[in-house]
Each structure stands twice: as C-alpha cells, then as structure tokens.
mmCIF file of C-alpha atoms in Angstrom:
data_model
loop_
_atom_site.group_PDB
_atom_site.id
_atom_site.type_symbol
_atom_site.label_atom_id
_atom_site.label_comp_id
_atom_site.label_asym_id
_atom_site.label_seq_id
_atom_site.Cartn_x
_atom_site.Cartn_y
_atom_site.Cartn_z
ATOM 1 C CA UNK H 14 122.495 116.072 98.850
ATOM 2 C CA UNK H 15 121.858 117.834 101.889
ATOM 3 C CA UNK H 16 118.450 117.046 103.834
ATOM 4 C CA UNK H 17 115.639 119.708 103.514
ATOM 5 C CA UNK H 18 114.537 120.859 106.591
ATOM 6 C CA UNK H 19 111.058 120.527 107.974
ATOM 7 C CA UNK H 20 108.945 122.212 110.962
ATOM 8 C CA UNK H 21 105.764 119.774 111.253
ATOM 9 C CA UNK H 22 103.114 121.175 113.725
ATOM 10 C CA UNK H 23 100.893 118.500 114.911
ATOM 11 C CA UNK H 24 98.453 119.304 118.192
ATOM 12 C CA UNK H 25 98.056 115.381 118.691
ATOM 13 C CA UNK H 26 101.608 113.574 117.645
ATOM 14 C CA UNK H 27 99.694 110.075 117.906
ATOM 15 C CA UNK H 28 101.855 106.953 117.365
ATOM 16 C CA UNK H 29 99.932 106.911 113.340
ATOM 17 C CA UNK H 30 101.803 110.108 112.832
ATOM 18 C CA UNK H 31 105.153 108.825 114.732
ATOM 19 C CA UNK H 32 105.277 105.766 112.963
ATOM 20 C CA UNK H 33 104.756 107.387 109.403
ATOM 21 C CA UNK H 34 107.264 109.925 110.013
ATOM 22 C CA UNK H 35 109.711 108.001 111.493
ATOM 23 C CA UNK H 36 110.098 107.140 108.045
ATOM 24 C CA UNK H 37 110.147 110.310 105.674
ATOM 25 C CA UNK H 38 112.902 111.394 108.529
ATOM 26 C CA UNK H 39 114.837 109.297 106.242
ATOM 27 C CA UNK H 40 114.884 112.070 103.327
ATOM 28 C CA UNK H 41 114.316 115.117 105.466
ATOM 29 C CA UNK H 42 115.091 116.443 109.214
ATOM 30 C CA UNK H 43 111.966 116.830 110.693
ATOM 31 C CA UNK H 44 111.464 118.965 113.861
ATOM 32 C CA UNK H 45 108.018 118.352 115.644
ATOM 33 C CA UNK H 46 106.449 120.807 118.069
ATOM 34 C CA UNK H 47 103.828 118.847 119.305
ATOM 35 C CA UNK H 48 100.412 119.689 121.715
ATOM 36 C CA UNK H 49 100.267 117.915 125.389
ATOM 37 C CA UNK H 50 99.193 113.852 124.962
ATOM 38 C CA UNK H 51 95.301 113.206 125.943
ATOM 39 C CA UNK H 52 95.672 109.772 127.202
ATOM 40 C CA UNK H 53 92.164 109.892 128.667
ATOM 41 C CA UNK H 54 90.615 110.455 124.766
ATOM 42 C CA UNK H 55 92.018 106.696 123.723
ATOM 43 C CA UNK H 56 94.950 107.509 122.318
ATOM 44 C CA UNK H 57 98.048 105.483 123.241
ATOM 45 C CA UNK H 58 101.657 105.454 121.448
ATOM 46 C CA UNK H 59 104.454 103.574 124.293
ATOM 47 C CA UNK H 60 106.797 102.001 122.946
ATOM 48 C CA UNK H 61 106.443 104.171 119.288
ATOM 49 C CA UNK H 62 109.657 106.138 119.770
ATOM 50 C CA UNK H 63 109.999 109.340 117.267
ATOM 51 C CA UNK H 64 113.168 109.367 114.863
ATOM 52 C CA UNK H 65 112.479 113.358 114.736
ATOM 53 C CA UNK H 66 113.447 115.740 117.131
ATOM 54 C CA UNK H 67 109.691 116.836 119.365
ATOM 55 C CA UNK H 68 109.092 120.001 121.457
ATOM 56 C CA UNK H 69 106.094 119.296 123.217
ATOM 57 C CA UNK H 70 103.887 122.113 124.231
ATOM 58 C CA UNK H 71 102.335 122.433 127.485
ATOM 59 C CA UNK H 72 98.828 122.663 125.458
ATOM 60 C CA UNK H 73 96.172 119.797 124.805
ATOM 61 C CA UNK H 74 94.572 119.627 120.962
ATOM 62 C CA UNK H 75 91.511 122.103 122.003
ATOM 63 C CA UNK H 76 93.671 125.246 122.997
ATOM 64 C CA UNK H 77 96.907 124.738 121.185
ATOM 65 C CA UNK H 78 96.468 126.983 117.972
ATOM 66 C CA UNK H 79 95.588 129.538 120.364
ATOM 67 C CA UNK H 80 98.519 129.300 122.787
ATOM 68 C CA UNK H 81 101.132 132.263 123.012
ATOM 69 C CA UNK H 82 103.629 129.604 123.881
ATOM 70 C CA UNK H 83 102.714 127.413 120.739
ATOM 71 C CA UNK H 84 103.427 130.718 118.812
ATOM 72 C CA UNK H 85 107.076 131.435 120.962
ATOM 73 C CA UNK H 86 108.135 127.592 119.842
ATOM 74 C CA UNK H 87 107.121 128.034 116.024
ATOM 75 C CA UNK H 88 108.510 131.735 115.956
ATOM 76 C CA UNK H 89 111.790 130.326 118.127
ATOM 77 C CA UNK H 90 112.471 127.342 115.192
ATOM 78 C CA UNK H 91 111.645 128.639 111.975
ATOM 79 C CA UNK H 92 115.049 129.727 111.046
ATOM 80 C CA UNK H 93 116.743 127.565 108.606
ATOM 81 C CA UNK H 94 113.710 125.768 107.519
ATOM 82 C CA UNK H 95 112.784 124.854 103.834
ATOM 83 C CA UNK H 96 109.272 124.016 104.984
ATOM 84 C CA UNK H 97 106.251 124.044 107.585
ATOM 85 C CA UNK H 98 104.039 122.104 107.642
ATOM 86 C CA UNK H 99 100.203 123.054 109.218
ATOM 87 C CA UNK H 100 97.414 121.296 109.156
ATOM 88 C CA UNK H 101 94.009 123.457 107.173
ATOM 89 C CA UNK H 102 91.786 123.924 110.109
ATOM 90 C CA UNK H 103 89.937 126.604 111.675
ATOM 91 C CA UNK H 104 92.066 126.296 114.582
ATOM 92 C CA UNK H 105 95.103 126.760 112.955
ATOM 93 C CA UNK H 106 94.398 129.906 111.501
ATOM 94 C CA UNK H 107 95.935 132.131 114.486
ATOM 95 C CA UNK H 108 99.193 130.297 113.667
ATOM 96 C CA UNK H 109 98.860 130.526 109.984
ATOM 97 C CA UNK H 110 98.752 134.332 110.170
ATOM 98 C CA UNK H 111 102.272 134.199 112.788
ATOM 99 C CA UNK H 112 103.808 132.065 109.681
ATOM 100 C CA UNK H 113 102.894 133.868 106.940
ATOM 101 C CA UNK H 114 104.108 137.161 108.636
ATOM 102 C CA UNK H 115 107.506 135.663 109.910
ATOM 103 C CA UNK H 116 107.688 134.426 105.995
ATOM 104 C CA UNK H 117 106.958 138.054 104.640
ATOM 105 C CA UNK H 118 109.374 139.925 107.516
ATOM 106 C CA UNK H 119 112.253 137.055 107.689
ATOM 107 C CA UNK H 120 112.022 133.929 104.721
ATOM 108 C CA UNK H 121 110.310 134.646 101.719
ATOM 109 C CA UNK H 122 111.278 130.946 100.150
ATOM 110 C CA UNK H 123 110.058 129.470 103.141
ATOM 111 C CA UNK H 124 107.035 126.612 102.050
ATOM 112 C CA UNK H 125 103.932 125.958 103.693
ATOM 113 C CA UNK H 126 102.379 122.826 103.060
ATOM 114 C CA UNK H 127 99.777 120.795 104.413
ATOM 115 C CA UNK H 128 98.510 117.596 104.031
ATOM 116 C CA UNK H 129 94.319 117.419 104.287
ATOM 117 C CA UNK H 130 90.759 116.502 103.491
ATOM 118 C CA UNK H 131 88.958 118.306 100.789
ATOM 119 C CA UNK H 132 87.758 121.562 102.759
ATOM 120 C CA UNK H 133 86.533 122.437 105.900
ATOM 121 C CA UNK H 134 83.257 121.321 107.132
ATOM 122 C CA UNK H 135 81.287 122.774 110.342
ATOM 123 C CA UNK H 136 79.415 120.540 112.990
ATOM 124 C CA UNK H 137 76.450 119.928 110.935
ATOM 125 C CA UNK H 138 78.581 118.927 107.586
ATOM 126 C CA UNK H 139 77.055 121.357 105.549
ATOM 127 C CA UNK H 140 80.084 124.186 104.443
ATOM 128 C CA UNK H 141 79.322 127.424 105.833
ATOM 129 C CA UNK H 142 79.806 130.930 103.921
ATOM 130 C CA UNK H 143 83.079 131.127 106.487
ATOM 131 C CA UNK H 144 83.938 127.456 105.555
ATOM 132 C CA UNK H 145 84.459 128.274 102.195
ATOM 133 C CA UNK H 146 86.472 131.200 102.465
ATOM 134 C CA UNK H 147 88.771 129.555 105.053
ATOM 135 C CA UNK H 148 89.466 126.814 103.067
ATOM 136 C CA UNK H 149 89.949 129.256 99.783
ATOM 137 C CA UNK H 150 92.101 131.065 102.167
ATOM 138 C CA UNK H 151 94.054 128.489 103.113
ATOM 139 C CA UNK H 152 94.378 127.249 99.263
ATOM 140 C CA UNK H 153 95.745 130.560 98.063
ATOM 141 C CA UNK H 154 98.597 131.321 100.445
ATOM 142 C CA UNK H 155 99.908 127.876 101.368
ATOM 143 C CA UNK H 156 102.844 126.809 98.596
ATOM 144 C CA UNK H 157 101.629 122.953 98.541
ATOM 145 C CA UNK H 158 98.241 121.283 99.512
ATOM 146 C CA UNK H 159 98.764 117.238 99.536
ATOM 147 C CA UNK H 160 95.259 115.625 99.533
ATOM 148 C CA UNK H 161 94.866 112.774 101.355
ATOM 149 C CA UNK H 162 93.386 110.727 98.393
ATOM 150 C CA UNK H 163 93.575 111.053 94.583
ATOM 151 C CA UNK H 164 90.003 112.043 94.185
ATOM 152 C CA UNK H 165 90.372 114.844 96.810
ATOM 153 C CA UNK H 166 92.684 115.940 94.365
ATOM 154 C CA UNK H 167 90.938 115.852 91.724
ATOM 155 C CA UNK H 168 88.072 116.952 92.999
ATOM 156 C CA UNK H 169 89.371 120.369 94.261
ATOM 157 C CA UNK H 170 90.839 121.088 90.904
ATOM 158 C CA UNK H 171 87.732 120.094 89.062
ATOM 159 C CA UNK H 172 85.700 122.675 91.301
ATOM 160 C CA UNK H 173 88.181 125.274 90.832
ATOM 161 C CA UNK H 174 88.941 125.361 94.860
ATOM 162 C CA UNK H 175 92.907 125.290 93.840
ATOM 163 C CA UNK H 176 95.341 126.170 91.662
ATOM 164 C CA UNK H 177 96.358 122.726 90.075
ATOM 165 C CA UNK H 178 100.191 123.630 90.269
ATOM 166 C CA UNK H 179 99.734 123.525 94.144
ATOM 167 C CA UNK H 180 97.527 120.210 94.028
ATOM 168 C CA UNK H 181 99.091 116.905 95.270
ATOM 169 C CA UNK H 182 97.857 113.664 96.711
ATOM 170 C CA UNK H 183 99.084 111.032 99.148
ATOM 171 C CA UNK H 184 96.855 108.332 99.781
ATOM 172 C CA UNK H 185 96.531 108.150 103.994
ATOM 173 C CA UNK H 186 97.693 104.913 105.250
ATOM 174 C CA UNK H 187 98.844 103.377 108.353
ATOM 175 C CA UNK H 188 102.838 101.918 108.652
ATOM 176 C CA UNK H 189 101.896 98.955 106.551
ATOM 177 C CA UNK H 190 105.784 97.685 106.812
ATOM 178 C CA UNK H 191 105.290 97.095 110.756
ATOM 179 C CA UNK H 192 101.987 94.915 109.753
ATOM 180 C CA UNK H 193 104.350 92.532 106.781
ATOM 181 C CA UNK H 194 106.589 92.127 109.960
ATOM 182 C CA UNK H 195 104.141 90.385 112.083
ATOM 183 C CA UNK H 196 101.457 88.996 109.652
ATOM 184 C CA UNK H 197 100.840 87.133 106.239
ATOM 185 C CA UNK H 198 97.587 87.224 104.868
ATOM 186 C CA UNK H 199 95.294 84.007 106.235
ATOM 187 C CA UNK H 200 91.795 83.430 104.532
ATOM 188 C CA UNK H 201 88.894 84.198 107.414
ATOM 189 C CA UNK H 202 87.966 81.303 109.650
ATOM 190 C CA UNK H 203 85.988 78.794 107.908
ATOM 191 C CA UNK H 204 83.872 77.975 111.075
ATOM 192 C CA UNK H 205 83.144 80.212 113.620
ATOM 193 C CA UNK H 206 82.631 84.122 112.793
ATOM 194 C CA UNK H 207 84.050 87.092 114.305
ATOM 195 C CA UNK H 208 84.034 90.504 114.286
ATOM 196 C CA UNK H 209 86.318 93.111 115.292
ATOM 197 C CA UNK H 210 86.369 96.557 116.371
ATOM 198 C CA UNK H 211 89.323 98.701 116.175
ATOM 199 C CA UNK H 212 89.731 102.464 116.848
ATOM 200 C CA UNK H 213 89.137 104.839 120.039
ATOM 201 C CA UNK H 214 86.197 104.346 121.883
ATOM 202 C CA UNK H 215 84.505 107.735 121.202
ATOM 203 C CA UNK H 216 80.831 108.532 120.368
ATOM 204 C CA UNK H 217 81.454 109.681 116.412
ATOM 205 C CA UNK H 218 82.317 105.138 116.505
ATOM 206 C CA UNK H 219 78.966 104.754 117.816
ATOM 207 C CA UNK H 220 80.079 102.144 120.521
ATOM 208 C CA UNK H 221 76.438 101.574 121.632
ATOM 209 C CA UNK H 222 75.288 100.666 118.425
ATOM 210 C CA UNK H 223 78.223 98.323 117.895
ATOM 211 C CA UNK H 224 76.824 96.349 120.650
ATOM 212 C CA UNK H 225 73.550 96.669 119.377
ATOM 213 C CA UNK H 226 74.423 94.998 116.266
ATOM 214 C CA UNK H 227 76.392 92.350 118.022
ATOM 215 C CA UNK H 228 73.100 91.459 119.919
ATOM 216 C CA UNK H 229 71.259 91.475 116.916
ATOM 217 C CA UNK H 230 73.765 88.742 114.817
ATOM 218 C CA UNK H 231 74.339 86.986 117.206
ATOM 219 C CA UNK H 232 70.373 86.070 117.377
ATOM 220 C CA UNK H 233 71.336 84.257 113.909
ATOM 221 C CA UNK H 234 74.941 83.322 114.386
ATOM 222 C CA UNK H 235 74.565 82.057 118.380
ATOM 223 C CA UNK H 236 78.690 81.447 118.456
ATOM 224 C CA UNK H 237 79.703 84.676 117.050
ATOM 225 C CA UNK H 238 82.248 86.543 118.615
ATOM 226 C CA UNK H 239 83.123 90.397 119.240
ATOM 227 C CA UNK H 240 86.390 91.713 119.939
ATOM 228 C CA UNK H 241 87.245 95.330 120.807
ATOM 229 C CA UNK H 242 90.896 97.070 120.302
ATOM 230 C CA UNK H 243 90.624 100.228 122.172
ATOM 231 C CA UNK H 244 89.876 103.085 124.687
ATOM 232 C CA UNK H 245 88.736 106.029 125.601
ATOM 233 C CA UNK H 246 85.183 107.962 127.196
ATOM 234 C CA UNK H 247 82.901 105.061 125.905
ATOM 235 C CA UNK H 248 84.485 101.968 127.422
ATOM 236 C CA UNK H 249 81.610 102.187 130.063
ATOM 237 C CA UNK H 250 79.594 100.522 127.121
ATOM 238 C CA UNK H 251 82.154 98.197 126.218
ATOM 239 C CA UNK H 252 82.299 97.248 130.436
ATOM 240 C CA UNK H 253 78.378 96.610 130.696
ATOM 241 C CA UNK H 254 78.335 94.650 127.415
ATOM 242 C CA UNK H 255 81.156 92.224 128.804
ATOM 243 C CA UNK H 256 79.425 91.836 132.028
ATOM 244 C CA UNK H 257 76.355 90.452 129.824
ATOM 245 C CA UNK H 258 77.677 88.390 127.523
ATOM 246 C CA UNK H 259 81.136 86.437 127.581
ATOM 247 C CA UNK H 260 81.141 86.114 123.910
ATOM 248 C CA UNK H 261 82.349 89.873 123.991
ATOM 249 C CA UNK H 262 86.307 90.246 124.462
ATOM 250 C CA UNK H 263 88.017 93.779 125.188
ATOM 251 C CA UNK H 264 91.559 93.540 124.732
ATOM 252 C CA UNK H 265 92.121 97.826 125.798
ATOM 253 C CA UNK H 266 94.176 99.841 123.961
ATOM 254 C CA UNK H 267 96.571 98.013 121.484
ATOM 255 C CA UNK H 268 99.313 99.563 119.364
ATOM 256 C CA UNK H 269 101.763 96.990 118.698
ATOM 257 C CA UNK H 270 101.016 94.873 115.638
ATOM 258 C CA UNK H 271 102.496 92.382 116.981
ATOM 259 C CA UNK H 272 99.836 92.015 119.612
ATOM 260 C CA UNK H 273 96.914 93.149 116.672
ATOM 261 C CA UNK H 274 97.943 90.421 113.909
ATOM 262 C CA UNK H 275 96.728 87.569 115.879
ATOM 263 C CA UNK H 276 93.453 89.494 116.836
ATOM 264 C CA UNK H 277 92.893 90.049 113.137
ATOM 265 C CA UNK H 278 93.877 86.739 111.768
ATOM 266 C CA UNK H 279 91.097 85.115 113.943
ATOM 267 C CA UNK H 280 88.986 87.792 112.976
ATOM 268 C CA UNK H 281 85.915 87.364 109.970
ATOM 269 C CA UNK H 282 85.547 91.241 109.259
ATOM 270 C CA UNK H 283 86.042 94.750 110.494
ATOM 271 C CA UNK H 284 82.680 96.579 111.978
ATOM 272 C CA UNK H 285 83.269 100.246 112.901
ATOM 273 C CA UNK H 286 79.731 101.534 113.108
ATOM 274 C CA UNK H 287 80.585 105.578 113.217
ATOM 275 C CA UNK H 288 82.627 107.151 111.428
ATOM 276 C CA UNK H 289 85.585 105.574 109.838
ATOM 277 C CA UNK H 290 89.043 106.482 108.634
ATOM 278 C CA UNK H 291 92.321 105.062 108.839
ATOM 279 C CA UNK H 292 91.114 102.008 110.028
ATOM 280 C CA UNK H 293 90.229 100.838 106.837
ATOM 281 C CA UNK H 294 93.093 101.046 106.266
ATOM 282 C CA UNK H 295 94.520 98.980 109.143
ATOM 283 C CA UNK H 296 91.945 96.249 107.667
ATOM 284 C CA UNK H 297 93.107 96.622 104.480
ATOM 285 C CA UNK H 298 96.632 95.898 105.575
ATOM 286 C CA UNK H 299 95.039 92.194 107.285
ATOM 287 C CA UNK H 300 92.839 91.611 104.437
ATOM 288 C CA UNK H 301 89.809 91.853 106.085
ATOM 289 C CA UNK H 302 86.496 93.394 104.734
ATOM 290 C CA UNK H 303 85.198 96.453 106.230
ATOM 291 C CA UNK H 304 81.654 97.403 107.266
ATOM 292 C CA UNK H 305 80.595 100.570 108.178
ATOM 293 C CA UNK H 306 77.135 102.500 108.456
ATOM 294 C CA UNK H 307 76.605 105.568 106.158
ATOM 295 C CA UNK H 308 77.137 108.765 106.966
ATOM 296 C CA UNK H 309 77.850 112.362 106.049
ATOM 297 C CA UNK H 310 81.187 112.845 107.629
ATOM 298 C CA UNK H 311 83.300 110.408 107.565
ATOM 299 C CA UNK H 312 86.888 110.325 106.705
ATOM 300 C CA UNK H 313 88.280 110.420 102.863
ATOM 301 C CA UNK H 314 89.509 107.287 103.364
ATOM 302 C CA UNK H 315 85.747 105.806 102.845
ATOM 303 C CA UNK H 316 86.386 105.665 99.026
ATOM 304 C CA UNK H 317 88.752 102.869 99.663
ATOM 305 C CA UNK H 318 85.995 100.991 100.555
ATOM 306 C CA UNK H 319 83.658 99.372 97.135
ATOM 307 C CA UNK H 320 80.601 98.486 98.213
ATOM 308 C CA UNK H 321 79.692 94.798 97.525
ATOM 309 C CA UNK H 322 83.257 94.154 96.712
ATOM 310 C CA UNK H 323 85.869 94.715 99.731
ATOM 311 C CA UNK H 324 83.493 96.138 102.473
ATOM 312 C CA UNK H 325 79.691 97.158 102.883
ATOM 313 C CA UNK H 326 78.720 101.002 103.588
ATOM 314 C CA UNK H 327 75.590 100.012 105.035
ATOM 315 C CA UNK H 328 72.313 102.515 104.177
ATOM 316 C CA UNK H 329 69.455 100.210 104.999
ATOM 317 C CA UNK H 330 67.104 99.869 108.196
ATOM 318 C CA UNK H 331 68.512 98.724 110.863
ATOM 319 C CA UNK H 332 66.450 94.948 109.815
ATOM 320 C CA UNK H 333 68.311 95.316 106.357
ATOM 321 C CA UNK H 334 71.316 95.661 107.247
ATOM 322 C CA UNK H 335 71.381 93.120 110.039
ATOM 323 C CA UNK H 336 70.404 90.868 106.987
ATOM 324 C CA UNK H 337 72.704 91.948 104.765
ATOM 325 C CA UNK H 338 75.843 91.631 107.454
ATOM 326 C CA UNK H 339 74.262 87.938 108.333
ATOM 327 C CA UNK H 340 74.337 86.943 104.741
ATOM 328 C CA UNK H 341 78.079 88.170 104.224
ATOM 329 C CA UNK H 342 79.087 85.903 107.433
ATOM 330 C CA UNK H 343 77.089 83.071 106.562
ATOM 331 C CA UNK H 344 78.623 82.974 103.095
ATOM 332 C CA UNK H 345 82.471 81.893 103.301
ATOM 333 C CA UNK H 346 83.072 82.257 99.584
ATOM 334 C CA UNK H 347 81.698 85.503 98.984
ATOM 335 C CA UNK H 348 83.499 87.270 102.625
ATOM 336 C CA UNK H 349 87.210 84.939 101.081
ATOM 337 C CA UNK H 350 86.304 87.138 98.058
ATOM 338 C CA UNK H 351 85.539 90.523 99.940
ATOM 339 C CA UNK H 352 88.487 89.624 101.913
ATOM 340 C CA UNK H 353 91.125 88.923 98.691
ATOM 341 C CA UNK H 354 89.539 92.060 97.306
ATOM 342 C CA UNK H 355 90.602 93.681 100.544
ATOM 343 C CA UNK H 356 94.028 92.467 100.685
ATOM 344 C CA UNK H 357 94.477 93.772 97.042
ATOM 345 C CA UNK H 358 93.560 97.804 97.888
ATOM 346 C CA UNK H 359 95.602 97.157 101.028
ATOM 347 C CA UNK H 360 98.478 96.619 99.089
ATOM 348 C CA UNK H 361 98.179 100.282 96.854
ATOM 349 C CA UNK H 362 97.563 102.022 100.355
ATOM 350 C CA UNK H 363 101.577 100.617 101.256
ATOM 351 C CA UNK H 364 103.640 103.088 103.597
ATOM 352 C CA UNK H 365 105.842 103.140 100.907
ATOM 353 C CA UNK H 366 104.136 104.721 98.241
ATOM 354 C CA UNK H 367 102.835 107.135 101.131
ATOM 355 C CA UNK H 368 106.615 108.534 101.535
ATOM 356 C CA UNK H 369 107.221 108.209 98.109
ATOM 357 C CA UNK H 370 104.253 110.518 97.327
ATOM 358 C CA UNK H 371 104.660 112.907 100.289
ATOM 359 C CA UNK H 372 108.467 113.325 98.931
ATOM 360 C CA UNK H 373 107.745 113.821 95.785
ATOM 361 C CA UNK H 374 104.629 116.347 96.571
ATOM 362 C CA UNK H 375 107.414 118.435 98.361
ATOM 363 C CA UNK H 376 110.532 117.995 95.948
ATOM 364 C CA UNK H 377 108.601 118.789 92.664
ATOM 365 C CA UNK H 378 110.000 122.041 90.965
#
C-alpha cells in the first residue's frame, strides 16, 4: 500500500523529534519544514541524522509562525499531502489560518492533526478567556488531536473540550530502542549515592536550586555525588558550583546513549528540580526513580510519575523535603523498589507503542 504523505511543521526539529520520527518514516513519507537550530538554548542533535526529507527555515522558534517565508514553504509543499501536522499553540495560529484556507481553496480531504498537551495555558498557568477559545478553536477545525497521554484524552472528552471522534492519545516518550542498545537495567549502587541531572540548563529546571539541594544532602550523605547532562543560559551556575566542590561533575551536552547509559547506571536517582517532561521518561527507560519539586506547569508527562512508588513530586519545605530525599538514598531497599517500579512504567512508555499509537491515531476510519 502506498505511503501516506505527511507535512510535519516543527519550529525546533530537536534530535527527540528526529529520533522518533526517524521511525514512523517507516509507514509514512514525512516532509519537515523546520525553524533555524538555537544551539545557544541547550539544545544539541550531531550525529542524529533525519530519515525525512527537512526544509529548514531561516527563522528561530520565537518568530517562525509569523514568518512570510515559513508561510511560502508550507503553501509551496502542500500539494499531494494526506496530512499536516501543526502543533496547538498561540503561535501557530497565523499558519493555521494559511492551512485551513489552502484546504478550503485547493484540498478539501487534506487532515490536520496535531499532537499536544491538554489546552493552552498563559504565563501565569491560569487559562485565559482567549486561552479557551484558542484551544476550542483549534479542537473544532483540526481533523485529529493526539494527546500526549491517555488522561489528556480523557480528560478533554470528559470536559466536553472535543469531539470524542477526533480524540486520540500517544503516550510521549523518548527513542527507548536506542537506550535497549546500549543499556540493561542494573540495580542502583549499593554504596555510594548519586544523583543526576539531565535536561537543558534553563531557569523553568531551576539549576540554582539543584545545587542548593546538592549542598544540602550532601551535609548528610558527605560522599554523594552530582552529575549534570546538559547546556544552555544557566551553565554559569553549574561553572561556580564545580569550582566549589569537586564532588560536582558536568559532562555538557550529551545526546548519544551510548555516552548517557554509563552516566545513569552509576547513577542512584534522577533530580530535575523545575519543571519536568520527557525526562522522566529518559529515567524511566534506565530504571531510575525520579524526583521533582511541585509545580503548576509542568509537562503531562508528570502523571507517569506515582508518588511514593517510582519517583517523589516533592510539596514540602524545603527541610522536608531534604528529609524525605535523604531517607530515599539512605534506604537501598526501598530506592531498588522505586527503581524496579521505574523500570516497569518505562517499559509501557516504549517507542514502539508510541508509533504504533501515532499510526493508528492517523489511519483510523
């Protein structure tokens, strides 16, 4: 059977998104027009080479939903495609409105699809009067809205935000077959404790209070270790925490998980302080129990995490939860348990089952 044909828009094509599409490109031809690379935000993907054919734009993230020539590239390849995807967000919009008038003048069967979080949210997390009626905009005249997690789903329907014959889910994952290629799941280290940091080194992580709660262990647990996977505006932080204590270790940005497995082997948990997404995932993957600080915006991949049974979400004083991190470190059994527990929602959240749901989401009748 011949290969549908999809136009994916994507202002950042980071090497999460190459690597997961590298392998739906299996079961349809993908065309990418992509927004200029931000190296200076963290974001790294040498050596992750994309399977699908990319037009990059000569536009960063901020300004590339309002760029004529963004428009000229979409406009120039949407004939002959069975889909597009765009991502809801109030950036987007300019370039819904270009799609959905090239689809009414030129391609009435043409889909629009998306794959995203529950609704839109503005700075303060609270949904604005606009909010809602972008997102209930966005809900009524794209064809397919993939979720990023089952309860997403669920929950949209349940609130009457969508029509349930347009409601899909695909739980958000990393490319869990590149981790099974370099790693086997290994119980914590039975002596000394470590943590590990892994994401971009941006304020929403809350670098500085990563260190703080380093400092803070490590008053307890003198021979605990931090180590740090990443980069980006923050690493001044990272630089003047080194200089004080060698029991810090910043490896940069790291891609490869090759190069990561090792890290996370000799690794006790996973601390991301801010906010926190797909690397819960990447934990997951390793088997590792993730900690994390509450908050009101953090990705929908937080309800992977069971509080007390694979990870903490941590809503005490800072003295509490210092105690409460302590106690997990101190106590092999119970972080072998967390960790097993891990291991086991690491393996639903497969790369597999991510293509498999994002093909079937598109290929239902």
């Amino acid at each position: 059977m011949e290969k549908k044909q999809i136009l994916w828009i994507l202002p950042n094509y980071n090497f999460y998104n190459i690597q997961r599409l590298n392998l739906l490109n299996s079961f349809f031809d993908i065309l990418v027009i992509a927004g200029k690379r931000n190296d200076k935000l963290g974001f790294k993907s040498e050596n992750v080479v994309s399977k699908s054919e990319v037009i990059y734009a000569n536009k960063h993230k901020e300004s590339f939903g309002r760029s004529f020539q963004v428009v000229k590239l979409i406009v120039n390849n949407l004939k002959g495609k069975d889909f597009i995807y765009l991502a809801v967000e109030k950036k987007n919009f300019f370039l819904l409105l270009i799609v959905l008038l090239y689809r009414f003048f030129f391609n009435s069967k043409l889909q629009i699809f998306s794959y995203n979080h529950l609704s839109l949210k503005s700075g303060n997390s609270h949904m604005t009067n606009i909010n809602k009626w972008l997102t209930k905009f966005y809900f009524k005249k794209l064809d397919r809205i993939i979720f990023y997690t089952q309860e997403s789903c669920e929950l949209a329907i349940e609130r009457k935000m969508i029509d349930a014959r347009k409601a899909y889910w695909a739980n958000n994952t990393i490319d869990t077959i590149e981790v099974k290629k370099h790693y086997s799941f290994v119980s914590p280290p039975s002596k000394i404790s470590s943590i590990l940091f892994i994401g971009r080194l941006i304020s929403s992580k809350r670098i500085a209070d990563l260190i703080k709660y380093f400092d803070a262990l490590s008053q307890t647990l003198p021979d605990l270790k931090l180590e740090i996977i990443g980069d980006g505006p923050d690493r001044t932080i990272v630089e003047e925490a080194i200089i004080k204590n060698n029991n810090i270790i910043w490896h940069g940005a790291i891609i490869d998980e090759v190069l990561i497995a090792p890290i996370m082997s000799r690794n006790s948990v996973v601390f991301i302080p801010g906010l926190s997404g797909l690397s819960i995932n990447h934990a997951f993957a390793y088997g590792r129990a993730y900690i994390t600080l509450e908050a009101d915006k953090h990705g929908p991949e937080i309800s992977y995490i069971k509080h007390g049974e694979n990870g903490y979400i941590l809503d005490g004083d800072f003295e509490e939860n210092i105690i409460k991190f302590s106690n997990l470190l101190q106590d092999k059994e119970k972080l072998n348990a967390f960790c097993l527990n891990a291991k086991s929602k690491g393996e639903d959240l497969s790369v597999e089952k991510w293509v498999e749901q994002i093909k079937s989401s598109l290929l239902h009748e």
